[in-house]
Amino acid sequence: MELDYHPELRDLTIRRPQLKLLEDVPSPDWVVDNWETVKNFQAKPDDLLIATYPKAGSTWMQEIVDLISQNGIELIEKMAFPRVIKTHLPIQLVPKSFWEQDCKAIIVARNAKDSLVSYFHFHRTCHLVPEPGAWREFFQRFMNGKVSRGSWYDHVKGWWEAKDKHRILFLFYEDIKENPRREILKVAEFMEKVLEEDVIEKIVHLSSFKVMKDNPMANYTTVPMDIMDQNISRFMRKGEVGDWKNHFTVSQNEDFDEHYERQMGHSSLKFRNVL
Ligand code: PPS
């Protein structure tokens, strides 16, 4: 379940949105125009929030959490409780009821360069976000925080700073890639689930890129073409660390690194080097 689910998805009258500001955060107009509903969402204590900047692996984490909840068995019908709620909102925009109810949240953060690349391809494909324009334009807009959901830098720093104030498990995409079993066990522990060895193995297998890319419940192929045209780029595109090297020019990389240092240099949030 997505927190700010597109209300027009029901009648399929999809058009590319404009970005409007939601407390300084550029957001699709369909989020802003329905903001009161999202803001007043009533969380329940058992709700589990999965929060990420776009393209950090939220679908992946949702699959892992669902598999843990179901003991490794994939069900067509998801169970009603605990509700797993996914969002790309920055911490300051998350409905207050989540924290009033002391809900748990799992955050997945992905390095900025690969997030940028994945986000660019998603914009080419998906009509729930504005047109990306040319790569070099999108590149600038991402660095300036002028893309849907705002600044990657503010988003990840915001959630990082919140991790000691709420019941938050903060994970990195690159760590899950490196050792899925280790990270899945962290998620299971956070969810207070004890898993048998064969179940752990099943979850590692079913949540792998190879399996998820052919799973219609995870690869978004059930979404109509006029919302997401996967002939342009697949939702489960590459699932790799370091794909930015196939996109950034040398000078873009230098500009990006310099800008990154200014934005992130003072933060204790450190991403691994993805050279
Ligand atoms: S969205 O649209 O913001 O909700 O996208 P999100 O699900 O957060 O992120 C999509 C990227 O995650 C990759 N992905 C995976 N990588 C590795 N393993 C698994 N199992 C997996 N599942 C999804 C997906 O391919 C997108 O990244 P890119 O780099 O574009 O391939």
PDB file of C-alpha atoms and ligand atoms in Angstrom:
ATOM      1  CA  MET A   1       0.000   0.000   0.000  1.00  0.00           C
ATOM      2  CA  GLU A   2       1.406   3.362  -0.993  1.00  0.00           C
ATOM      3  CA  LEU A   3       0.728   6.282   1.352  1.00  0.00           C
ATOM      4  CA  ASP A   4       0.112   8.888  -1.340  1.00  0.00           C
ATOM      5  CA  TYR A   5      -1.445   6.595  -3.914  1.00  0.00           C
ATOM      6  CA  HIS A   6      -2.498   8.308  -7.123  1.00  0.00           C
ATOM      7  CA  PRO A   7      -6.282   8.860  -6.887  1.00  0.00           C
ATOM      8  CA  GLU A   8      -6.643   8.972 -10.679  1.00  0.00           C
ATOM      9  CA  LEU A   9      -5.242   5.464 -11.084  1.00  0.00           C
ATOM     10  CA  ARG A  10      -8.796   4.239 -10.674  1.00  0.00           C
ATOM     11  CA  ASP A  11     -10.056   5.868 -13.857  1.00  0.00           C
ATOM     12  CA  LEU A  12      -6.735   5.853 -15.737  1.00  0.00           C
ATOM     13  CA  THR A  13      -6.917   9.501 -16.803  1.00  0.00           C
ATOM     14  CA  ILE A  14      -3.188   9.809 -16.527  1.00  0.00           C
ATOM     15  CA  ARG A  15      -1.250  12.869 -17.646  1.00  0.00           C
ATOM     16  CA  ARG A  16       2.256  13.916 -16.691  1.00  0.00           C
ATOM     17  CA  PRO A  17       1.977  15.993 -13.471  1.00  0.00           C
ATOM     18  CA  GLN A  18       3.305  19.443 -12.699  1.00  0.00           C
ATOM     19  CA  LEU A  19       5.482  19.809  -9.627  1.00  0.00           C
ATOM     20  CA  LYS A  20       4.064  21.932  -6.814  1.00  0.00           C
ATOM     21  CA  LEU A  21       5.675  22.795  -3.508  1.00  0.00           C
ATOM     22  CA  LEU A  22       4.663  20.929  -0.403  1.00  0.00           C
ATOM     23  CA  GLU A  23       6.386  22.856   2.393  1.00  0.00           C
ATOM     24  CA  ASP A  24       9.328  23.569   0.051  1.00  0.00           C
ATOM     25  CA  VAL A  25       9.465  20.016  -1.312  1.00  0.00           C
ATOM     26  CA  PRO A  26       8.663  19.750  -5.053  1.00  0.00           C
ATOM     27  CA  SER A  27       5.971  17.094  -5.322  1.00  0.00           C
ATOM     28  CA  PRO A  28       3.615  15.864  -8.055  1.00  0.00           C
ATOM     29  CA  ASP A  29       0.428  17.932  -8.154  1.00  0.00           C
ATOM     30  CA  TRP A  30      -1.669  14.815  -7.493  1.00  0.00           C
ATOM     31  CA  VAL A  31       0.066  14.489  -4.117  1.00  0.00           C
ATOM     32  CA  VAL A  32      -0.287  18.176  -3.254  1.00  0.00           C
ATOM     33  CA  ASP A  33      -3.941  18.368  -4.330  1.00  0.00           C
ATOM     34  CA  ASN A  34      -4.812  15.421  -2.085  1.00  0.00           C
ATOM     35  CA  TRP A  35      -2.538  16.418   0.732  1.00  0.00           C
ATOM     36  CA  GLU A  36      -5.196  16.754   3.471  1.00  0.00           C
ATOM     37  CA  THR A  37      -6.084  13.065   3.072  1.00  0.00           C
ATOM     38  CA  VAL A  38      -2.461  11.961   3.338  1.00  0.00           C
ATOM     39  CA  LYS A  39      -1.665  14.312   6.196  1.00  0.00           C
ATOM     40  CA  ASN A  40      -4.639  13.065   8.213  1.00  0.00           C
ATOM     41  CA  PHE A  41      -3.857   9.395   7.638  1.00  0.00           C
ATOM     42  CA  GLN A  42      -4.516   7.508  10.880  1.00  0.00           C
ATOM     43  CA  ALA A  43      -1.702   5.066  11.505  1.00  0.00           C
ATOM     44  CA  LYS A  44      -2.185   2.050  13.758  1.00  0.00           C
ATOM     45  CA  PRO A  45       0.530   0.909  16.185  1.00  0.00           C
ATOM     46  CA  ASP A  46       1.218  -2.249  14.131  1.00  0.00           C
ATOM     47  CA  ASP A  47       1.739  -0.372  10.875  1.00  0.00           C
ATOM     48  CA  LEU A  48       5.189  -0.732   9.403  1.00  0.00           C
ATOM     49  CA  LEU A  49       6.449   2.118   7.272  1.00  0.00           C
ATOM     50  CA  ILE A  50       8.984   1.635   4.466  1.00  0.00           C
ATOM     51  CA  ALA A  51      10.417   5.013   3.555  1.00  0.00           C
ATOM     52  CA  THR A  52      12.948   5.778   0.844  1.00  0.00           C
ATOM     53  CA  TYR A  53      13.928   8.450  -1.586  1.00  0.00           C
ATOM     54  CA  PRO A  54      12.627   7.272  -4.993  1.00  0.00           C
ATOM     55  CA  LYS A  55      14.570   4.430  -6.614  1.00  0.00           C
ATOM     56  CA  ALA A  56      16.403   3.334  -3.470  1.00  0.00           C
ATOM     57  CA  GLY A  57      14.873  -0.142  -3.431  1.00  0.00           C
ATOM     58  CA  SER A  58      11.498   0.363  -1.747  1.00  0.00           C
ATOM     59  CA  THR A  59       9.864  -2.356  -3.875  1.00  0.00           C
ATOM     60  CA  TRP A  60      12.693  -4.695  -2.957  1.00  0.00           C
ATOM     61  CA  MET A  61      12.263  -3.987   0.763  1.00  0.00           C
ATOM     62  CA  GLN A  62       8.498  -4.390   0.450  1.00  0.00           C
ATOM     63  CA  GLU A  63       9.051  -7.841  -1.048  1.00  0.00           C
ATOM     64  CA  ILE A  64      11.472  -8.778   1.759  1.00  0.00           C
ATOM     65  CA  VAL A  65       9.065  -7.565   4.459  1.00  0.00           C
ATOM     66  CA  ASP A  66       6.111  -9.347   2.847  1.00  0.00           C
ATOM     67  CA  LEU A  67       8.095 -12.570   2.576  1.00  0.00           C
ATOM     68  CA  ILE A  68       9.175 -12.327   6.219  1.00  0.00           C
ATOM     69  CA  SER A  69       5.566 -11.687   7.304  1.00  0.00           C
ATOM     70  CA  GLN A  70       4.396 -14.718   5.331  1.00  0.00           C
ATOM     71  CA  ASN A  71       7.294 -16.929   6.421  1.00  0.00           C
ATOM     72  CA  GLY A  72       8.733 -17.070   2.931  1.00  0.00           C
ATOM     73  CA  ILE A  73       5.473 -17.975   1.187  1.00  0.00           C
ATOM     74  CA  GLU A  74       4.366 -15.661  -1.533  1.00  0.00           C
ATOM     75  CA  LEU A  75       0.670 -14.958  -1.256  1.00  0.00           C
ATOM     76  CA  ILE A  76      -1.369 -13.329  -3.986  1.00  0.00           C
ATOM     77  CA  GLU A  77      -3.576 -11.681  -1.398  1.00  0.00           C
ATOM     78  CA  LYS A  78      -1.506  -9.724   1.078  1.00  0.00           C
ATOM     79  CA  MET A  79      -2.568 -10.065   4.691  1.00  0.00           C
ATOM     80  CA  ALA A  80      -4.394  -7.107   6.174  1.00  0.00           C
ATOM     81  CA  PHE A  81      -2.257  -6.738   9.316  1.00  0.00           C
ATOM     82  CA  PRO A  82       0.348  -5.643   9.991  1.00  0.00           C
ATOM     83  CA  ARG A  83      -0.111  -3.103   7.260  1.00  0.00           C
ATOM     84  CA  VAL A  84       3.054  -2.350   5.339  1.00  0.00           C
ATOM     85  CA  ILE A  85       2.980   1.197   4.055  1.00  0.00           C
ATOM     86  CA  LYS A  86       5.462   2.496   1.559  1.00  0.00           C
ATOM     87  CA  THR A  87       6.301   6.150   1.091  1.00  0.00           C
ATOM     88  CA  HIS A  88       8.790   8.440  -0.625  1.00  0.00           C
ATOM     89  CA  LEU A  89       7.918  11.358   1.634  1.00  0.00           C
ATOM     90  CA  PRO A  90      10.724  13.117   3.480  1.00  0.00           C
ATOM     91  CA  ILE A  91      10.575  12.732   7.262  1.00  0.00           C
ATOM     92  CA  GLN A  92       9.033  16.152   7.905  1.00  0.00           C
ATOM     93  CA  LEU A  93       5.998  15.364   5.728  1.00  0.00           C
ATOM     94  CA  VAL A  94       5.168  11.955   7.172  1.00  0.00           C
ATOM     95  CA  PRO A  95       1.734  12.066   8.850  1.00  0.00           C
ATOM     96  CA  LYS A  96       2.135  12.729  12.575  1.00  0.00           C
ATOM     97  CA  SER A  97       0.004   9.737  13.524  1.00  0.00           C
ATOM     98  CA  PHE A  98       2.880   7.364  12.642  1.00  0.00           C
ATOM     99  CA  TRP A  99       4.977   8.833  15.416  1.00  0.00           C
ATOM    100  CA  GLU A 100       2.054   9.283  17.829  1.00  0.00           C
ATOM    101  CA  GLN A 101       1.456   5.548  17.421  1.00  0.00           C
ATOM    102  CA  ASP A 102       5.191   4.845  17.775  1.00  0.00           C
ATOM    103  CA  CYS A 103       5.195   2.881  14.503  1.00  0.00           C
ATOM    104  CA  LYS A 104       8.329   1.210  13.238  1.00  0.00           C
ATOM    105  CA  ALA A 105       9.930   2.372   9.997  1.00  0.00           C
ATOM    106  CA  ILE A 106      12.485   0.763   7.693  1.00  0.00           C
ATOM    107  CA  ILE A 107      14.528   3.189   5.636  1.00  0.00           C
ATOM    108  CA  VAL A 108      16.511   2.171   2.587  1.00  0.00           C
ATOM    109  CA  ALA A 109      19.073   4.635   1.278  1.00  0.00           C
ATOM    110  CA  ARG A 110      20.934   4.220  -2.002  1.00  0.00           C
ATOM    111  CA  ASN A 111      24.013   6.122  -3.128  1.00  0.00           C
ATOM    112  CA  ALA A 112      23.190   9.391  -4.876  1.00  0.00           C
ATOM    113  CA  LYS A 113      24.738   8.631  -8.257  1.00  0.00           C
ATOM    114  CA  ASP A 114      22.909   5.365  -8.854  1.00  0.00           C
ATOM    115  CA  SER A 115      19.693   6.903  -7.480  1.00  0.00           C
ATOM    116  CA  LEU A 116      20.023   9.704 -10.021  1.00  0.00           C
ATOM    117  CA  VAL A 117      20.518   7.281 -12.922  1.00  0.00           C
ATOM    118  CA  SER A 118      17.660   5.025 -11.870  1.00  0.00           C
ATOM    119  CA  TYR A 119      15.397   8.055 -11.356  1.00  0.00           C
ATOM    120  CA  PHE A 120      16.219   9.387 -14.825  1.00  0.00           C
ATOM    121  CA  HIS A 121      15.176   6.123 -16.475  1.00  0.00           C
ATOM    122  CA  PHE A 122      12.055   5.968 -14.326  1.00  0.00           C
ATOM    123  CA  HIS A 123      11.063   9.458 -15.548  1.00  0.00           C
ATOM    124  CA  ARG A 124      11.391   8.290 -19.136  1.00  0.00           C
ATOM    125  CA  THR A 125       9.029   5.428 -18.411  1.00  0.00           C
ATOM    126  CA  CYS A 126       6.508   6.560 -15.844  1.00  0.00           C
ATOM    127  CA  HIS A 127       3.813   9.162 -16.396  1.00  0.00           C
ATOM    128  CA  LEU A 128       3.288   9.816 -12.690  1.00  0.00           C
ATOM    129  CA  VAL A 129       6.330  12.103 -12.782  1.00  0.00           C
ATOM    130  CA  PRO A 130       7.174  14.985 -15.164  1.00  0.00           C
ATOM    131  CA  GLU A 131       9.119  14.496 -18.405  1.00  0.00           C
ATOM    132  CA  PRO A 132      12.812  14.094 -17.571  1.00  0.00           C
ATOM    133  CA  GLY A 133      14.158  16.241 -20.428  1.00  0.00           C
ATOM    134  CA  ALA A 134      17.698  15.508 -21.580  1.00  0.00           C
ATOM    135  CA  TRP A 135      20.089  13.625 -19.287  1.00  0.00           C
ATOM    136  CA  ARG A 136      22.239  16.719 -18.600  1.00  0.00           C
ATOM    137  CA  GLU A 137      19.147  18.742 -17.616  1.00  0.00           C
ATOM    138  CA  PHE A 138      17.849  16.039 -15.311  1.00  0.00           C
ATOM    139  CA  PHE A 139      21.322  15.731 -13.819  1.00  0.00           C
ATOM    140  CA  GLN A 140      21.290  19.423 -12.842  1.00  0.00           C
ATOM    141  CA  ARG A 141      17.730  19.303 -11.549  1.00  0.00           C
ATOM    142  CA  PHE A 142      18.567  16.328  -9.325  1.00  0.00           C
ATOM    143  CA  MET A 143      21.596  18.112  -7.831  1.00  0.00           C
ATOM    144  CA  ASN A 144      19.491  21.240  -7.254  1.00  0.00           C
ATOM    145  CA  GLY A 145      16.699  19.269  -5.587  1.00  0.00           C
ATOM    146  CA  LYS A 146      14.230  20.366  -8.262  1.00  0.00           C
ATOM    147  CA  VAL A 147      12.887  16.880  -8.982  1.00  0.00           C
ATOM    148  CA  SER A 148       9.789  15.178  -7.639  1.00  0.00           C
ATOM    149  CA  ARG A 149      10.207  14.566  -3.854  1.00  0.00           C
ATOM    150  CA  GLY A 150      12.906  17.211  -3.684  1.00  0.00           C
ATOM    151  CA  SER A 151      16.524  17.028  -2.673  1.00  0.00           C
ATOM    152  CA  TRP A 152      18.067  13.549  -2.327  1.00  0.00           C
ATOM    153  CA  TYR A 153      20.556  15.107   0.127  1.00  0.00           C
ATOM    154  CA  ASP A 154      17.902  16.569   2.448  1.00  0.00           C
ATOM    155  CA  HIS A 155      15.814  13.423   2.214  1.00  0.00           C
ATOM    156  CA  VAL A 156      18.519  10.989   3.317  1.00  0.00           C
ATOM    157  CA  LYS A 157      19.917  13.353   5.964  1.00  0.00           C
ATOM    158  CA  GLY A 158      16.430  13.951   7.371  1.00  0.00           C
ATOM    159  CA  TRP A 159      15.722  10.257   7.848  1.00  0.00           C
ATOM    160  CA  TRP A 160      19.255   9.644   9.148  1.00  0.00           C
ATOM    161  CA  GLU A 161      18.822  12.282  11.842  1.00  0.00           C
ATOM    162  CA  ALA A 162      15.423  10.829  12.802  1.00  0.00           C
ATOM    163  CA  LYS A 163      16.749   7.326  13.293  1.00  0.00           C
ATOM    164  CA  ASP A 164      17.577   7.823  16.962  1.00  0.00           C
ATOM    165  CA  LYS A 165      14.275   9.538  17.798  1.00  0.00           C
ATOM    166  CA  HIS A 166      11.919   6.856  16.445  1.00  0.00           C
ATOM    167  CA  ARG A 167      11.916   3.082  16.009  1.00  0.00           C
ATOM    168  CA  ILE A 168      13.828   3.176  12.751  1.00  0.00           C
ATOM    169  CA  LEU A 169      15.968   0.587  10.992  1.00  0.00           C
ATOM    170  CA  PHE A 170      18.235   2.380   8.526  1.00  0.00           C
ATOM    171  CA  LEU A 171      19.611   0.183   5.744  1.00  0.00           C
ATOM    172  CA  PHE A 172      21.653   0.715   2.598  1.00  0.00           C
ATOM    173  CA  TYR A 173      20.856  -0.678  -0.849  1.00  0.00           C
ATOM    174  CA  GLU A 174      24.532  -1.464  -1.385  1.00  0.00           C
ATOM    175  CA  ASP A 175      24.638  -3.564   1.811  1.00  0.00           C
ATOM    176  CA  ILE A 176      21.605  -5.595   0.742  1.00  0.00           C
ATOM    177  CA  LYS A 177      23.256  -6.229  -2.618  1.00  0.00           C
ATOM    178  CA  GLU A 178      26.476  -7.276  -0.927  1.00  0.00           C
ATOM    179  CA  ASN A 179      24.935  -9.658   1.562  1.00  0.00           C
ATOM    180  CA  PRO A 180      21.167 -10.050   1.285  1.00  0.00           C
ATOM    181  CA  ARG A 181      21.001 -12.732   3.960  1.00  0.00           C
ATOM    182  CA  ARG A 182      22.681 -10.517   6.563  1.00  0.00           C
ATOM    183  CA  GLU A 183      20.363  -7.574   5.848  1.00  0.00           C
ATOM    184  CA  ILE A 184      17.230  -9.756   5.667  1.00  0.00           C
ATOM    185  CA  LEU A 185      18.074 -11.050   9.139  1.00  0.00           C
ATOM    186  CA  LYS A 186      18.289  -7.462  10.403  1.00  0.00           C
ATOM    187  CA  VAL A 187      14.821  -6.806   8.992  1.00  0.00           C
ATOM    188  CA  ALA A 188      13.429 -10.003  10.539  1.00  0.00           C
ATOM    189  CA  GLU A 189      14.879  -9.091  13.933  1.00  0.00           C
ATOM    190  CA  PHE A 190      13.411  -5.597  13.662  1.00  0.00           C
ATOM    191  CA  MET A 191      10.036  -7.190  12.875  1.00  0.00           C
ATOM    192  CA  GLU A 192      10.523  -9.546  15.851  1.00  0.00           C
ATOM    193  CA  LYS A 193      10.283 -12.611  13.612  1.00  0.00           C
ATOM    194  CA  VAL A 194      12.369 -15.726  14.091  1.00  0.00           C
ATOM    195  CA  LEU A 195      12.916 -17.545  10.803  1.00  0.00           C
ATOM    196  CA  GLU A 196      13.858 -21.145  10.144  1.00  0.00           C
ATOM    197  CA  GLU A 197      16.957 -21.694   8.006  1.00  0.00           C
ATOM    198  CA  ASP A 198      15.014 -22.982   4.981  1.00  0.00           C
ATOM    199  CA  VAL A 199      12.705 -19.966   5.166  1.00  0.00           C
ATOM    200  CA  ILE A 200      15.664 -17.584   5.195  1.00  0.00           C
ATOM    201  CA  GLU A 201      17.052 -19.277   2.100  1.00  0.00           C
ATOM    202  CA  LYS A 202      13.694 -19.032   0.373  1.00  0.00           C
ATOM    203  CA  ILE A 203      13.431 -15.316   1.160  1.00  0.00           C
ATOM    204  CA  VAL A 204      16.943 -14.648  -0.156  1.00  0.00           C
ATOM    205  CA  HIS A 205      16.028 -16.458  -3.364  1.00  0.00           C
ATOM    206  CA  LEU A 206      12.564 -14.939  -3.890  1.00  0.00           C
ATOM    207  CA  SER A 207      13.770 -11.390  -3.231  1.00  0.00           C
ATOM    208  CA  SER A 208      16.729 -11.648  -5.618  1.00  0.00           C
ATOM    209  CA  PHE A 209      16.726  -9.370  -8.658  1.00  0.00           C
ATOM    210  CA  LYS A 210      16.594 -12.380 -10.973  1.00  0.00           C
ATOM    211  CA  VAL A 211      13.388 -13.724  -9.452  1.00  0.00           C
ATOM    212  CA  MET A 212      11.706 -10.372  -8.785  1.00  0.00           C
ATOM    213  CA  LYS A 213      12.218  -9.159 -12.349  1.00  0.00           C
ATOM    214  CA  ASP A 214      10.038 -12.021 -13.583  1.00  0.00           C
ATOM    215  CA  ASN A 215       7.491 -11.742 -10.785  1.00  0.00           C
ATOM    216  CA  PRO A 216       4.443  -9.758 -11.980  1.00  0.00           C
ATOM    217  CA  MET A 217       3.639  -8.893  -8.334  1.00  0.00           C
ATOM    218  CA  ALA A 218       6.973  -7.043  -8.122  1.00  0.00           C
ATOM    219  CA  ASN A 219       7.952  -5.927 -11.630  1.00  0.00           C
ATOM    220  CA  TYR A 220       5.017  -3.558 -12.230  1.00  0.00           C
ATOM    221  CA  THR A 221       4.073  -5.267 -15.511  1.00  0.00           C
ATOM    222  CA  THR A 222       0.482  -5.253 -14.273  1.00  0.00           C
ATOM    223  CA  VAL A 223       0.534  -1.436 -14.487  1.00  0.00           C
ATOM    224  CA  PRO A 224      -0.978  -0.293 -17.819  1.00  0.00           C
ATOM    225  CA  MET A 225       1.352   1.000 -20.534  1.00  0.00           C
ATOM    226  CA  ASP A 226      -0.119   4.513 -20.484  1.00  0.00           C
ATOM    227  CA  ILE A 227       1.073   4.849 -16.885  1.00  0.00           C
ATOM    228  CA  MET A 228       4.385   3.036 -17.188  1.00  0.00           C
ATOM    229  CA  ASP A 229       5.744   2.160 -20.602  1.00  0.00           C
ATOM    230  CA  GLN A 230       8.255  -0.554 -19.868  1.00  0.00           C
ATOM    231  CA  ASN A 231       9.226  -0.828 -23.524  1.00  0.00           C
ATOM    232  CA  ILE A 232      11.259   2.324 -22.833  1.00  0.00           C
ATOM    233  CA  SER A 233      12.924   1.037 -19.674  1.00  0.00           C
ATOM    234  CA  ARG A 234      11.921  -1.750 -17.346  1.00  0.00           C
ATOM    235  CA  PHE A 235      10.985  -1.006 -13.742  1.00  0.00           C
ATOM    236  CA  MET A 236      13.343  -3.810 -12.701  1.00  0.00           C
ATOM    237  CA  ARG A 237      15.993  -2.228 -14.882  1.00  0.00           C
ATOM    238  CA  LYS A 238      19.470  -3.367 -13.765  1.00  0.00           C
ATOM    239  CA  GLY A 239      19.491  -3.631  -9.987  1.00  0.00           C
ATOM    240  CA  GLU A 240      23.227  -2.976  -9.796  1.00  0.00           C
ATOM    241  CA  VAL A 241      25.667  -0.878  -7.814  1.00  0.00           C
ATOM    242  CA  GLY A 242      27.796   1.498  -9.895  1.00  0.00           C
ATOM    243  CA  ASP A 243      25.684   1.843 -13.040  1.00  0.00           C
ATOM    244  CA  TRP A 244      26.308   5.609 -12.786  1.00  0.00           C
ATOM    245  CA  LYS A 245      29.665   4.996 -14.488  1.00  0.00           C
ATOM    246  CA  ASN A 246      27.791   4.191 -17.702  1.00  0.00           C
ATOM    247  CA  HIS A 247      26.061   7.597 -17.595  1.00  0.00           C
ATOM    248  CA  PHE A 248      28.213  10.286 -15.946  1.00  0.00           C
ATOM    249  CA  THR A 249      30.824  12.083 -18.030  1.00  0.00           C
ATOM    250  CA  VAL A 250      34.171  12.782 -16.348  1.00  0.00           C
ATOM    251  CA  SER A 251      33.300  16.439 -15.872  1.00  0.00           C
ATOM    252  CA  GLN A 252      29.805  15.640 -14.576  1.00  0.00           C
ATOM    253  CA  ASN A 253      31.403  13.329 -12.049  1.00  0.00           C
ATOM    254  CA  GLU A 254      33.764  16.073 -10.869  1.00  0.00           C
ATOM    255  CA  ASP A 255      30.926  18.579 -10.534  1.00  0.00           C
ATOM    256  CA  PHE A 256      28.811  16.031  -8.726  1.00  0.00           C
ATOM    257  CA  ASP A 257      31.556  15.110  -6.246  1.00  0.00           C
ATOM    258  CA  GLU A 258      32.252  18.735  -5.437  1.00  0.00           C
ATOM    259  CA  HIS A 259      28.575  19.502  -4.923  1.00  0.00           C
ATOM    260  CA  TYR A 260      28.132  16.286  -2.905  1.00  0.00           C
ATOM    261  CA  GLU A 261      30.895  17.267  -0.525  1.00  0.00           C
ATOM    262  CA  ARG A 262      29.215  20.604   0.128  1.00  0.00           C
ATOM    263  CA  GLN A 263      25.870  18.935   0.823  1.00  0.00           C
ATOM    264  CA  MET A 264      27.023  15.882   2.749  1.00  0.00           C
ATOM    265  CA  GLY A 265      30.520  16.656   4.038  1.00  0.00           C
ATOM    266  CA  HIS A 266      29.349  17.647   7.516  1.00  0.00           C
ATOM    267  CA  SER A 267      26.907  14.774   7.937  1.00  0.00           C
ATOM    268  CA  SER A 268      27.727  11.606   9.862  1.00  0.00           C
ATOM    269  CA  LEU A 269      25.797   9.744   7.160  1.00  0.00           C
ATOM    270  CA  LYS A 270      28.431   8.056   5.038  1.00  0.00           C
ATOM    271  CA  PHE A 271      27.708   6.005   1.941  1.00  0.00           C
ATOM    272  CA  ARG A 272      30.228   3.479   0.762  1.00  0.00           C
ATOM    273  CA  ASN A 273      32.366   4.457  -2.179  1.00  0.00           C
ATOM    274  CA  VAL A 274      30.717   3.097  -5.319  1.00  0.00           C
ATOM    275  CA  LEU A 275      33.620   3.579  -7.695  1.00  0.00           C
TER     276      LEU A 275
HETATM  277  S1  PPS B   1      10.259   3.494  -6.853  1.00  0.00           S
HETATM  278  O1  PPS B   1       9.689   3.679  -8.205  1.00  0.00           O
HETATM  279  O2  PPS B   1      10.822   4.771  -6.354  1.00  0.00           O
HETATM  280  O3  PPS B   1       9.316   2.913  -5.892  1.00  0.00           O
HETATM  281  O4  PPS B   1      11.496   2.498  -7.046  1.00  0.00           O
HETATM  282  P1  PPS B   1      12.197   1.572  -5.946  1.00  0.00           P
HETATM  283  O5  PPS B   1      11.473   0.302  -5.846  1.00  0.00           O
HETATM  284  O6  PPS B   1      12.436   2.326  -4.672  1.00  0.00           O
HETATM  285  O7  PPS B   1      13.634   1.332  -6.620  1.00  0.00           O
HETATM  286  C1  PPS B   1      13.770   0.741  -7.889  1.00  0.00           C
HETATM  287  C2  PPS B   1      15.221   0.316  -8.067  1.00  0.00           C
HETATM  288  O8  PPS B   1      15.468  -0.819  -7.214  1.00  0.00           O
HETATM  289  C3  PPS B   1      15.927  -1.904  -8.027  1.00  0.00           C
HETATM  290  N1  PPS B   1      15.521  -3.188  -7.445  1.00  0.00           N
HETATM  291  C4  PPS B   1      16.407  -4.129  -7.088  1.00  0.00           C
HETATM  292  N2  PPS B   1      17.757  -4.126  -7.082  1.00  0.00           N
HETATM  293  C5  PPS B   1      18.369  -5.277  -6.654  1.00  0.00           C
HETATM  294  N3  PPS B   1      17.698  -6.382  -6.249  1.00  0.00           N
HETATM  295  C6  PPS B   1      16.358  -6.419  -6.239  1.00  0.00           C
HETATM  296  N4  PPS B   1      15.719  -7.516  -5.848  1.00  0.00           N
HETATM  297  C7  PPS B   1      15.648  -5.249  -6.664  1.00  0.00           C
HETATM  298  N5  PPS B   1      14.336  -4.919  -6.776  1.00  0.00           N
HETATM  299  C8  PPS B   1      14.290  -3.670  -7.264  1.00  0.00           C
HETATM  300  C9  PPS B   1      15.261  -1.634  -9.376  1.00  0.00           C
HETATM  301  O9  PPS B   1      15.841  -2.421 -10.397  1.00  0.00           O
HETATM  302  C10 PPS B   1      15.520  -0.140  -9.500  1.00  0.00           C
HETATM  303  O10 PPS B   1      16.903   0.168  -9.731  1.00  0.00           O
HETATM  304  P2  PPS B   1      17.601   0.293 -11.187  1.00  0.00           P
HETATM  305  O11 PPS B   1      18.990   0.791 -10.913  1.00  0.00           O
HETATM  306  O12 PPS B   1      16.804   1.283 -11.993  1.00  0.00           O
HETATM  307  O13 PPS B   1      17.607  -1.076 -11.787  1.00  0.00           O
END
